[in-house]
Coordinates of C-alpha atoms in Angstrom, one line a residue:
M1021 CA 73.4 84.9 141.3
K1022 CA 76.3 84.8 143.7
D1023 CA 78.5 87.8 144.5
K1024 CA 81.1 88.4 141.9
G1025 CA 84.2 86.3 142.3
T1026 CA 82.3 83.7 144.3
I1027 CA 81.9 80.0 143.5
L1028 CA 79.4 77.9 145.4
I1029 CA 79.8 74.1 145.5
N1030 CA 76.9 72.0 146.7
I1031 CA 77.7 68.3 147.2
R1032 CA 76.6 65.2 149.1
P1033 CA 78.4 64.6 152.5
S1034 CA 81.2 62.4 151.5
K1035 CA 85.0 62.8 152.1
L1036 CA 85.7 61.7 148.6
A1037 CA 83.1 64.0 147.2
L1038 CA 84.5 66.9 149.2
H1039 CA 88.0 66.3 148.0
I1040 CA 86.8 66.1 144.4
S1041 CA 84.8 69.2 144.7
L1042 CA 87.7 71.2 146.2
L1043 CA 89.9 70.0 143.3
C1044 CA 87.3 71.1 140.8
S1045 CA 87.1 74.5 142.6
C1046 CA 90.8 75.0 142.1
F1047 CA 90.3 74.3 138.4
A1048 CA 87.3 76.7 138.3
S1049 CA 89.2 79.4 140.2
A1050 CA 92.1 79.2 137.8
A1051 CA 89.7 79.7 134.9
V1052 CA 88.1 82.7 136.7
L1053 CA 91.5 84.4 137.3
A1054 CA 92.6 83.7 133.7
D1055 CA 90.3 86.1 132.0
P1056 CA 88.5 88.7 134.1
S1057 CA 87.3 90.7 131.1
T1058 CA 84.4 88.6 130.0
S1059 CA 81.2 87.9 131.9
V1060 CA 80.3 84.2 131.7
A1061 CA 78.6 81.5 133.7
S1062 CA 80.6 78.3 133.8
A1063 CA 80.1 74.8 135.3
T1064 CA 82.2 71.8 135.6
S1065 CA 81.2 68.4 137.0
V1066 CA 82.6 65.2 138.3
I1067 CA 79.6 62.9 138.3
I1068 CA 80.0 61.0 141.5
P1069 CA 78.3 58.0 143.0
S1070 CA 75.1 58.4 145.0
T1071 CA 73.2 55.8 147.0
A1072 CA 70.3 55.6 144.5
E1073 CA 68.4 57.4 141.8
A1074 CA 65.5 58.2 144.2
D1075 CA 67.9 59.7 146.7
T1076 CA 68.5 62.8 144.7
R1077 CA 64.8 63.1 143.7
A1078 CA 63.4 63.1 147.1
N1079 CA 64.1 66.8 147.7
N1080 CA 64.0 69.6 145.2
S1081 CA 66.1 71.8 147.5
L1082 CA 69.5 71.2 149.0
S1083 CA 69.2 69.8 152.5
A1084 CA 71.1 70.8 155.6
A1085 CA 73.1 67.6 155.3
N1086 CA 74.8 68.9 152.2
Y1087 CA 78.1 70.8 152.4
D1088 CA 78.3 74.4 151.3
V1089 CA 81.8 75.5 150.4
T1090 CA 82.2 79.1 149.4
L1091 CA 85.5 80.3 148.0
A1092 CA 86.0 84.0 147.4
Y1093 CA 88.4 85.4 144.8
A1094 CA 89.8 88.9 145.0
N1095 CA 90.4 91.3 142.2
T1096 CA 88.1 89.7 139.6
T1097 CA 85.0 90.8 137.9
R1098 CA 84.1 87.4 136.5
Q1099 CA 81.2 85.6 137.9
S1100 CA 80.9 81.8 138.0
D1101 CA 78.2 79.4 139.4
F1102 CA 79.5 76.0 140.1
D1103 CA 76.8 73.5 141.3
L1104 CA 77.9 70.0 141.4
A1105 CA 74.4 68.8 142.4
N1106 CA 73.2 69.8 139.0
F1107 CA 75.5 67.2 137.5
S1108 CA 75.3 64.4 140.0
G1109 CA 71.7 64.4 140.8
D1110 CA 68.2 65.8 140.2
A1111 CA 67.7 69.2 141.8
S1112 CA 64.2 69.4 140.4
G1113 CA 63.1 65.9 139.5
S1114 CA 60.2 63.8 140.5
S1115 CA 58.5 64.7 143.7
A1116 CA 58.0 61.0 144.7
T1117 CA 60.8 58.6 145.5
T1118 CA 61.2 55.5 143.4
Q1119 CA 61.2 52.4 145.6
K1120 CA 62.5 48.9 144.6
N1121 CA 59.6 46.5 144.1
W1122 CA 61.1 43.1 144.7
W1123 CA 57.8 41.3 144.3
G1124 CA 57.1 43.1 141.0
A1125 CA 60.6 42.2 139.6
T1126 CA 60.2 38.6 140.8
A1127 CA 56.8 38.3 139.1
E1128 CA 58.0 39.8 135.8
L1129 CA 61.1 37.7 135.7
S1130 CA 59.2 34.5 136.6
I1131 CA 56.8 35.1 133.7
L1132 CA 59.7 35.5 131.3
M1133 CA 61.4 32.3 132.6
V1134 CA 58.2 30.3 132.3
M1135 CA 57.5 31.5 128.8
G1136 CA 61.1 30.8 127.9
E1137 CA 61.0 27.3 129.3
L1138 CA 57.7 26.6 127.4
L1139 CA 59.3 27.7 124.1
Y1140 CA 62.4 25.6 124.9
K1141 CA 60.2 22.5 125.5
V1142 CA 58.3 23.1 122.3
G1143 CA 61.5 23.1 120.2
E1144 CA 63.5 20.6 122.3
D1145 CA 63.5 17.9 119.6
S1146 CA 65.2 20.2 117.2
M1147 CA 67.8 21.0 119.9
E1148 CA 68.9 17.4 120.6
V1149 CA 72.1 18.0 118.6
D1150 CA 73.1 20.6 121.2
Q1151 CA 72.6 18.3 124.2
D1152 CA 75.8 16.8 125.6
Y1153 CA 74.8 15.8 129.1
E1154 CA 72.2 13.8 131.0
L1155 CA 71.3 13.7 134.7
S1156 CA 72.6 10.6 136.4
G1157 CA 71.9 11.1 140.1
N1158 CA 73.3 13.5 142.7
E1159 CA 71.7 16.5 140.9
A1160 CA 72.9 19.0 143.5
K1161 CA 76.6 18.1 142.8
Y1162 CA 75.9 18.2 139.0
F1163 CA 74.4 21.7 139.1
W1164 CA 77.2 22.9 141.4
N1165 CA 79.8 21.6 138.9
R1166 CA 78.0 23.3 136.0
L1167 CA 78.3 26.6 137.9
T1168 CA 81.9 26.2 139.1
D1169 CA 83.7 23.7 136.8
E1170 CA 85.2 25.3 133.7
E1171 CA 84.9 22.0 131.9
Y1172 CA 81.2 22.8 131.3
W1173 CA 81.8 26.3 130.1
K1174 CA 82.2 26.4 126.3
Y1175 CA 81.5 28.5 123.2
D1176 CA 78.5 26.9 121.6
D1177 CA 77.8 26.4 117.9
N1178 CA 74.2 27.6 117.5
D1179 CA 73.1 29.6 114.5
I1180 CA 73.5 33.4 114.6
G1181 CA 69.8 34.2 114.9
M1182 CA 69.5 32.2 118.1
N1183 CA 72.8 33.4 119.6
W1184 CA 72.3 37.1 118.9
G1185 CA 68.6 36.8 120.0
H1186 CA 70.0 36.3 123.5
A1187 CA 70.6 40.1 123.6
Y1188 CA 66.8 40.7 123.4
A1189 CA 66.2 38.0 126.0
G1190 CA 68.7 39.8 128.2
A1191 CA 67.0 43.1 127.6
L1192 CA 63.7 41.6 128.9
Y1193 CA 65.5 40.3 132.0
Y1194 CA 67.1 43.7 132.6
Q1195 CA 63.8 45.5 132.2
A1196 CA 62.1 43.2 134.7
F1197 CA 64.4 44.9 137.3
R1198 CA 64.5 48.4 135.8
N1199 CA 60.7 48.6 135.6
N1200 CA 60.5 47.9 139.3
G1201 CA 62.8 50.6 140.8
F1202 CA 66.3 49.1 140.3
N1203 CA 69.1 51.3 138.9
Y1204 CA 71.3 50.4 136.0
Y1205 CA 73.9 48.5 137.9
E1206 CA 71.5 46.6 140.1
S1207 CA 69.5 45.6 137.0
S1208 CA 72.7 44.5 135.3
L1209 CA 73.5 42.2 138.2
G1210 CA 69.9 40.9 138.0
T1211 CA 70.5 40.2 134.3
L1212 CA 73.7 38.3 135.1
F1213 CA 71.9 36.2 137.7
S1214 CA 69.0 35.4 135.3
S1215 CA 71.3 34.5 132.4
T1216 CA 73.4 32.2 134.7
F1217 CA 70.2 30.5 136.1
W1218 CA 69.0 29.9 132.5
E1219 CA 72.4 28.5 131.3
V1220 CA 73.1 26.3 134.4
V1221 CA 69.6 25.1 135.3
A1222 CA 67.1 25.5 132.4
E1223 CA 69.5 24.3 129.7
Y1224 CA 71.0 21.7 132.0
K1225 CA 71.6 19.2 129.1
E1226 CA 73.8 21.7 127.1
V1227 CA 77.1 23.4 127.7
V1228 CA 77.1 26.5 129.8
S1229 CA 77.6 28.9 126.8
I1230 CA 80.2 31.5 127.3
N1231 CA 79.0 33.5 124.3
D1232 CA 75.4 33.4 125.6
Q1233 CA 76.5 34.7 129.0
I1234 CA 78.3 37.7 127.4
V1235 CA 75.5 38.5 124.9
T1236 CA 72.6 38.0 127.3
T1237 CA 74.2 39.9 130.2
W1238 CA 76.2 42.7 128.6
G1239 CA 74.2 43.0 125.4
G1240 CA 71.0 42.7 127.4
M1241 CA 71.9 45.6 129.8
V1242 CA 73.0 47.8 126.9
L1243 CA 69.9 47.1 124.8
G1244 CA 67.6 46.9 127.8
E1245 CA 68.7 50.3 129.1
G1246 CA 68.4 51.9 125.7
L1247 CA 64.9 50.5 125.1
F1248 CA 63.9 51.4 128.7
Q1249 CA 64.8 55.1 128.3
F1250 CA 63.5 55.3 124.7
S1251 CA 60.2 53.7 125.7
E1252 CA 59.7 56.3 128.4
M1253 CA 60.7 59.1 126.1
L1254 CA 58.4 58.0 123.3
A1255 CA 55.4 57.7 125.7
T1256 CA 55.5 61.5 125.9
K1257 CA 55.2 62.0 122.2
D1258 CA 52.0 62.2 120.1
G1259 CA 51.1 59.8 117.3
W1260 CA 50.7 56.1 116.8
I1261 CA 54.3 55.4 115.7
P1262 CA 55.9 56.7 119.0
T1263 CA 53.2 55.0 121.0
T1264 CA 53.6 51.6 119.2
L1265 CA 57.4 51.7 119.5
S1266 CA 57.1 52.6 123.2
W1267 CA 55.1 49.5 123.8
A1268 CA 57.4 47.3 121.7
F1269 CA 60.5 48.7 123.4
N1270 CA 59.3 47.9 126.9
P1271 CA 56.5 45.2 126.7
G1272 CA 56.6 44.5 130.5
Q1273 CA 55.7 48.0 131.4
M1274 CA 52.9 47.9 128.8
V1275 CA 51.4 44.7 130.2
F1276 CA 51.5 45.9 133.8
G1277 CA 49.9 49.1 132.6
W1278 CA 46.8 47.1 131.5
F1279 CA 46.3 46.3 135.2
D1280 CA 47.2 49.8 136.4
A1281 CA 50.4 48.4 137.9
A1282 CA 52.9 50.2 135.7
S1283 CA 55.7 52.0 137.4
P1284 CA 55.5 55.8 137.3
A1285 CA 57.8 57.7 134.9
R1286 CA 61.3 57.9 136.6
F1287 CA 62.6 61.1 135.1
N1288 CA 61.7 64.7 134.6
R1289 CA 61.7 64.9 130.8
S1290 CA 61.9 68.7 130.8
K1291 CA 65.4 68.4 132.1
V1292 CA 66.9 66.3 129.3
K1293 CA 67.5 66.6 125.6
D1294 CA 65.4 64.1 123.7
E1295 CA 65.7 63.2 120.0
F1296 CA 63.6 60.9 118.0
N1297 CA 63.8 60.8 114.2
L1298 CA 62.5 58.6 111.4
Y1299 CA 64.0 58.6 107.9
T1300 CA 63.7 57.1 104.5
G1301 CA 65.8 57.4 101.4
V1302 CA 67.4 55.8 98.3
R1303 CA 70.9 54.3 98.3
Y1304 CA 73.2 53.1 95.6
S1305 CA 76.2 50.8 96.4
D1306 CA 79.0 49.4 94.3
K1307 CA 81.4 46.6 95.5
Q1308 CA 84.4 46.9 93.4
Q1309 CA 86.1 43.5 93.8
A1310 CA 82.9 41.5 93.9
D1311 CA 81.6 43.5 90.9
V1312 CA 78.2 43.8 92.6
T1313 CA 75.9 46.9 92.5
S1314 CA 72.5 47.5 94.0
T1315 CA 69.9 50.2 94.6
M1316 CA 67.7 50.0 97.6
M1317 CA 65.2 51.9 99.7
T1318 CA 66.3 52.7 103.2
F1319 CA 64.1 53.0 106.3
G1320 CA 65.5 53.9 109.7
M1321 CA 65.1 55.3 113.2
E1322 CA 67.5 57.2 115.4
A1323 CA 66.9 58.2 119.0
S1324 CA 68.9 59.8 121.8
V1325 CA 68.3 60.7 125.4
D1326 CA 71.0 63.2 126.5
S1327 CA 71.3 64.1 130.1
R1328 CA 74.9 65.1 130.2
A1329 CA 73.8 68.4 131.8
G1330 CA 73.2 66.2 134.8
H1331 CA 69.6 67.2 135.6
Y1332 CA 68.1 63.9 136.5
D1333 CA 70.5 61.2 137.4
N1334 CA 74.0 60.2 138.4
F1335 CA 77.0 58.0 137.6
S1336 CA 76.0 55.4 140.0
S1337 CA 72.5 54.9 138.8
T1338 CA 71.8 55.6 135.1
P1339 CA 73.8 56.2 131.9
T1340 CA 73.8 59.9 131.1
W1341 CA 73.6 59.6 127.3
V1342 CA 71.8 56.8 125.4
E1343 CA 71.8 56.6 121.6
M1344 CA 70.3 54.1 119.2
Q1345 CA 70.1 53.8 115.4
M1346 CA 68.2 51.1 113.4
E1347 CA 68.2 50.9 109.6
T1348 CA 67.1 48.4 106.9
G1349 CA 67.7 48.5 103.2
I1350 CA 65.4 46.8 100.8
S1351 CA 66.1 46.1 97.1
Q1352 CA 64.5 43.9 94.4
E1353 CA 66.4 40.9 95.9
G1354 CA 65.0 41.4 99.4
V1355 CA 66.4 42.8 102.6
E1356 CA 70.0 43.6 101.8
D1357 CA 71.0 45.8 104.8
W1358 CA 70.2 45.6 108.4
Q1359 CA 72.2 47.7 110.8
M1360 CA 71.6 48.5 114.5
T1361 CA 73.8 50.3 117.0
T1362 CA 73.2 51.2 120.6
Q1363 CA 75.6 53.2 122.8
L1364 CA 75.6 54.2 126.5
L1365 CA 77.7 56.9 128.1
L1366 CA 77.8 55.7 131.7
G1367 CA 78.8 59.1 133.2
G1368 CA 82.1 60.7 133.9
Y1369 CA 83.4 64.3 133.8
A1370 CA 81.6 67.1 132.1
G1371 CA 82.0 70.8 131.9
Q1372 CA 80.4 73.8 130.1
Q1373 CA 80.9 77.5 129.8
Q1374 CA 78.0 79.6 128.6
S1375 CA 78.4 83.2 127.4
H1376 CA 76.0 85.8 128.7
S1377 CA 76.9 88.2 125.9
A1378 CA 74.1 89.2 123.6
L1379 CA 76.6 89.5 120.7
A1380 CA 76.2 86.9 117.9
D1381 CA 79.9 86.1 117.9
A1382 CA 80.0 85.3 121.6
W1383 CA 81.2 81.7 122.1
S1384 CA 80.2 79.0 124.5
H1385 CA 81.7 75.5 124.9
S1386 CA 81.1 72.2 126.6
F1387 CA 83.0 68.9 126.9
Y1388 CA 82.7 65.4 128.4
I1389 CA 84.8 62.3 129.0
G1390 CA 83.7 59.0 130.6
P1391 CA 83.4 55.3 130.4
S1392 CA 80.9 53.9 127.8
T1393 CA 79.6 50.6 126.4
G1394 CA 77.5 49.6 123.4
M1395 CA 76.5 46.9 120.8
E1396 CA 76.2 46.7 117.1
Y1397 CA 74.6 44.3 114.5
T1398 CA 75.5 44.7 110.8
S1399 CA 74.5 42.6 107.9
I1400 CA 75.3 44.2 104.5
G1401 CA 74.8 42.2 101.2
L1402 CA 73.3 38.8 100.3
E1403 CA 74.4 35.2 100.5
E1404 CA 78.2 34.7 99.7
D1405 CA 78.8 38.5 99.5
E1406 CA 77.2 39.2 102.8
D1407 CA 79.3 41.2 105.3
F1408 CA 78.2 40.2 108.8
Y1409 CA 79.3 41.0 112.3
A1410 CA 77.5 41.3 115.7
V1411 CA 79.5 43.2 118.3
V1412 CA 79.3 43.8 122.0
N1413 CA 81.4 46.8 122.9
L1414 CA 82.3 45.5 126.3
L1415 CA 83.8 48.7 127.8
G1416 CA 85.4 51.8 126.4
L1417 CA 86.1 55.5 126.7
S1418 CA 84.2 58.3 125.1
L1419 CA 85.0 62.0 124.9
G1420 CA 83.9 65.0 123.0
G1421 CA 83.4 68.7 122.9
E1422 CA 81.3 71.4 121.3
W1423 CA 81.9 75.1 120.5
A1424 CA 79.0 77.4 119.4
N1425 CA 77.8 80.9 119.0
Q1426 CA 74.5 82.2 117.7
D1427 CA 75.0 80.9 114.1
L1428 CA 78.0 78.6 114.1
K1429 CA 78.6 75.3 115.9
F1430 CA 81.5 72.8 115.9
S1431 CA 81.4 69.5 117.6
V1432 CA 83.8 66.5 117.8
R1433 CA 83.6 63.2 119.5
S1434 CA 85.5 59.9 119.7
D1435 CA 85.1 56.4 121.3
I1436 CA 87.2 53.4 121.6
F1437 CA 85.9 50.0 122.8
G1438 CA 87.2 46.5 123.6
D1439 CA 84.9 44.1 121.6
F1440 CA 83.5 40.6 121.8
A1441 CA 82.2 39.9 118.4
M1442 CA 80.6 37.2 116.2
V1443 CA 82.0 37.7 112.7
K1444 CA 81.6 36.0 109.4
P1445 CA 85.3 35.7 108.1
F1446 CA 85.5 38.1 105.2
A1447 CA 87.9 35.7 103.4
T1448 CA 85.2 33.0 103.3
K1449 CA 84.5 33.5 99.6
D1450 CA 88.2 33.0 98.7
Y1451 CA 88.5 30.1 101.1
H1452 CA 85.6 28.3 99.3
A1453 CA 87.0 29.3 95.9
Q1454 CA 90.0 27.2 96.8
G1455 CA 87.8 24.1 97.3
L1456 CA 88.1 24.4 101.1
H1457 CA 85.3 24.0 103.6
F1458 CA 84.9 24.5 107.3
W1459 CA 84.2 20.9 108.1
G1460 CA 86.7 19.7 110.7
T1461 CA 87.4 23.2 111.9
K1462 CA 85.5 25.1 114.7
S1463 CA 82.0 23.7 114.7
V1464 CA 80.5 27.2 114.8
L1465 CA 82.2 28.0 111.5
W1466 CA 80.7 24.8 109.9
E1467 CA 77.3 25.4 111.5
G1468 CA 76.9 29.1 110.9
E1469 CA 79.9 30.3 108.9
Y1470 CA 80.8 32.8 111.7
G1471 CA 83.3 32.7 114.6
Y1472 CA 83.9 34.3 118.0
T1473 CA 86.5 37.0 118.2
W1474 CA 88.1 39.6 120.4
G1475 CA 88.9 43.0 119.0
H1476 CA 88.3 46.7 119.2
T1477 CA 86.2 49.5 117.7
F1478 CA 87.3 53.1 117.2
N1479 CA 84.9 55.9 116.3
L1480 CA 85.7 59.5 115.3
S1481 CA 83.2 62.1 114.1
A1482 CA 83.0 65.8 113.7
E1483 CA 80.4 68.3 112.4
A1484 CA 80.3 72.0 111.5
S1485 CA 77.0 73.8 111.1
Y1486 CA 75.9 77.2 110.1
R1487 CA 72.3 77.9 111.0
N1488 CA 70.3 75.2 109.1
L1489 CA 73.2 73.7 107.2
A1490 CA 75.5 71.1 108.6
L1491 CA 78.6 69.3 107.1
G1492 CA 80.3 66.4 108.9
F1493 CA 82.2 63.2 108.7
K1494 CA 82.3 59.8 110.6
I1495 CA 85.0 57.3 110.8
K1496 CA 84.7 53.8 112.2
S1497 CA 87.7 51.4 112.4
Q1498 CA 87.3 47.8 113.6
R1499 CA 89.7 44.9 114.1
W1500 CA 88.9 41.4 115.2
D1501 CA 91.0 38.2 115.8
S1502 CA 89.3 34.8 116.2
I1503 CA 89.2 33.1 119.6
D1504 CA 91.3 29.9 119.3
G1505 CA 91.8 27.1 121.8
K1506 CA 90.0 23.8 121.4
N1507 CA 89.5 23.3 125.2
R1508 CA 87.0 26.2 125.1
E1509 CA 85.0 25.0 122.0
R1510 CA 82.1 22.7 122.0
Q1511 CA 83.4 19.7 119.9
P1512 CA 80.6 17.4 119.0
G1513 CA 81.6 13.9 118.0
W1514 CA 80.3 14.4 114.5
N1515 CA 82.8 17.2 113.8
P1516 CA 86.1 16.8 115.5
N1517 CA 88.3 19.9 115.2
V1518 CA 91.3 18.5 113.4
R1519 CA 91.7 21.3 110.7
D1520 CA 91.5 24.3 113.0
V1521 CA 91.9 27.8 111.5
D1522 CA 92.5 31.3 112.8
F1523 CA 91.0 34.3 111.0
K1524 CA 91.6 38.1 111.3
D1525 CA 89.2 40.7 109.9
A1526 CA 89.3 44.5 109.5
R1527 CA 86.6 47.0 108.6
D1528 CA 87.2 50.7 108.0
R1529 CA 84.2 53.0 107.2
Y1530 CA 84.6 56.6 106.1
Q1531 CA 81.4 58.8 105.7
V1532 CA 80.8 62.4 104.8
Y1533 CA 77.4 64.0 104.8
L1534 CA 75.6 67.3 104.2
S1535 CA 72.4 68.1 106.0
Y1536 CA 69.8 70.9 105.5
E1537 CA 67.1 71.5 108.0
V1538 CA 64.0 72.6 105.9
N1539 CA 62.0 73.3 109.1
Q1540 CA 61.8 72.0 112.6
D1541 CA 60.1 68.9 111.4
I1542 CA 62.0 67.9 108.3
S1543 CA 65.6 67.7 107.2
I1544 CA 67.2 66.5 103.9
T1545 CA 70.6 64.8 104.0
A1546 CA 73.1 63.5 101.4
H1547 CA 75.7 60.9 102.3
H1548 CA 78.7 59.2 100.7
E1549 CA 80.5 56.3 102.4
R1550 CA 83.5 54.2 101.6
I1551 CA 83.9 50.8 103.3
D1552 CA 87.2 49.0 103.1
R1553 CA 87.1 45.3 104.1
S1554 CA 89.8 42.7 104.4
G1555 CA 90.1 39.3 105.9
E1556 CA 92.7 36.5 106.3
I1557 CA 92.2 32.8 107.2
H1558 CA 95.3 30.9 108.4
G1559 CA 95.5 27.2 109.1
I1560 CA 96.5 26.2 112.6
D1561 CA 96.7 22.4 112.4
I1562 CA 97.5 22.7 108.6
P1563 CA 99.7 25.8 108.2
S1564 CA 99.6 25.6 104.4
I1565 CA 95.9 26.7 104.5
Y1566 CA 95.8 30.4 103.7
S1567 CA 93.1 32.7 102.2
R1568 CA 92.8 36.5 101.9
L1569 CA 90.2 38.8 100.5
D1570 CA 90.1 42.6 100.2
D1571 CA 87.3 44.7 98.8
T1572 CA 86.1 48.3 98.7
E1573 CA 82.4 49.4 98.6
Q1574 CA 81.2 52.9 97.6
R1575 CA 77.8 53.9 98.9
S1576 CA 75.8 57.1 98.2
W1577 CA 72.4 58.0 99.4
I1578 CA 69.8 60.7 100.0
E1579 CA 67.4 60.7 102.9
V1580 CA 64.5 62.7 104.2
V1581 CA 64.4 62.9 108.0
F1582 CA 61.3 63.4 110.0
H1583 CA 61.9 64.9 113.5
Y1584 CA 59.4 64.1 116.2

């Protein structure tokens, strides 16, 4: 421990870093002088860029190249330790540096491209309806135009399974780089390059799909990073379920492992907070307007890798908090629910204050704020009553805080994102009831009964817990507006867009829950959720076209959660 009234700041040699650290020191010193009566240890962090992940793992101790700035405070009995390195890098991580393996990344990516091309050739006959171009000489100019001329860049009209499946293809591209020593941002650029190559060269007879570029690149880097970190985390756990999921989440690493060529684990798992839970339960739902009820069994997984304490990576290399939840609901009618969310906190500003008091009512607190991104796939219900949307949370802001003592804990968090989404218009049922159809509108509406939208997602949640008992709520509010403009749509000759429509959708979900931790391995939770849905369809070419539908669904369920 440092002398009382002293704050030590250890940072990498950078003018910007030095200025940031001095600013943080001022904040810390103000906190020290504010209350000299309590003995605490506090830490605050601005997670700053570093040259690479491996850079901070090469040495377990601070080198002479680091700045040491000591600020002394008079007339105070409060002691604070402020170590920025703990938040921007790994002070005790892997002893070996992680090097970029260009040949390994190239080999893994090439295998994926060849496999993709073979699958494309096998199904090429069924894709003839998607082909709008043929090579007619001067191939170099043709491919250059495909890359640079906006006339080739359109929203396609493939079915949703194929279009959302691009997120998994993007995850494999992403992991081809991540598995071989590249950080988050480098792997993301590699995914963009791979997706662009596929759209421009491999699918040269089709439009360069704007939606595929977004879902493959952005969705791929979100899903790929989540699966990458979870695969490494699950590999450390016992049992066939974690082992199987670890393989499934990162198949490239598994295959190279067969040949003793897998990359070593990148992170010191003792320095992060891992969570992996499986759960099952029974749910009852009631859609009021549709007059539809159902009872189903639920099965799900939730996982989290939380390194906000900053022990093993930094803002410029790896997201500091990765979360994922997957859930399916099965009734007598079949699979009625399928929901999946993934979210990454990219880094930012974090702080914590830990009490040294042995008293049970001594409080500590922590907070964070930073940029984030994510993705979500939701399908609830069957056939005409299905509520479907697939969302890429392009970029947003997340913040939260936690206050705790020995028995009590309160936490709150919030996120807001800008969205690109594929949404089934909720007013479709009313639209069809009027004898209308999507023929002659956007071809993607006719082909798949969904459309492309821009919008936003807002999340708010809070939880209060006392020992083994927790009570909380979650709110999710989403708004989407269809992307209009015929010059950006693929318009096949068989379906000219002469009856174009615009649609707007809203989803609001309110959930309360009560959880009891039976022991360290099992919890029992009870939930109730209300979902408010509304949608409007407006005619663009024919303004008299109008449909609207509103509905409310009540859902209640009980689950048993198994903690690994």
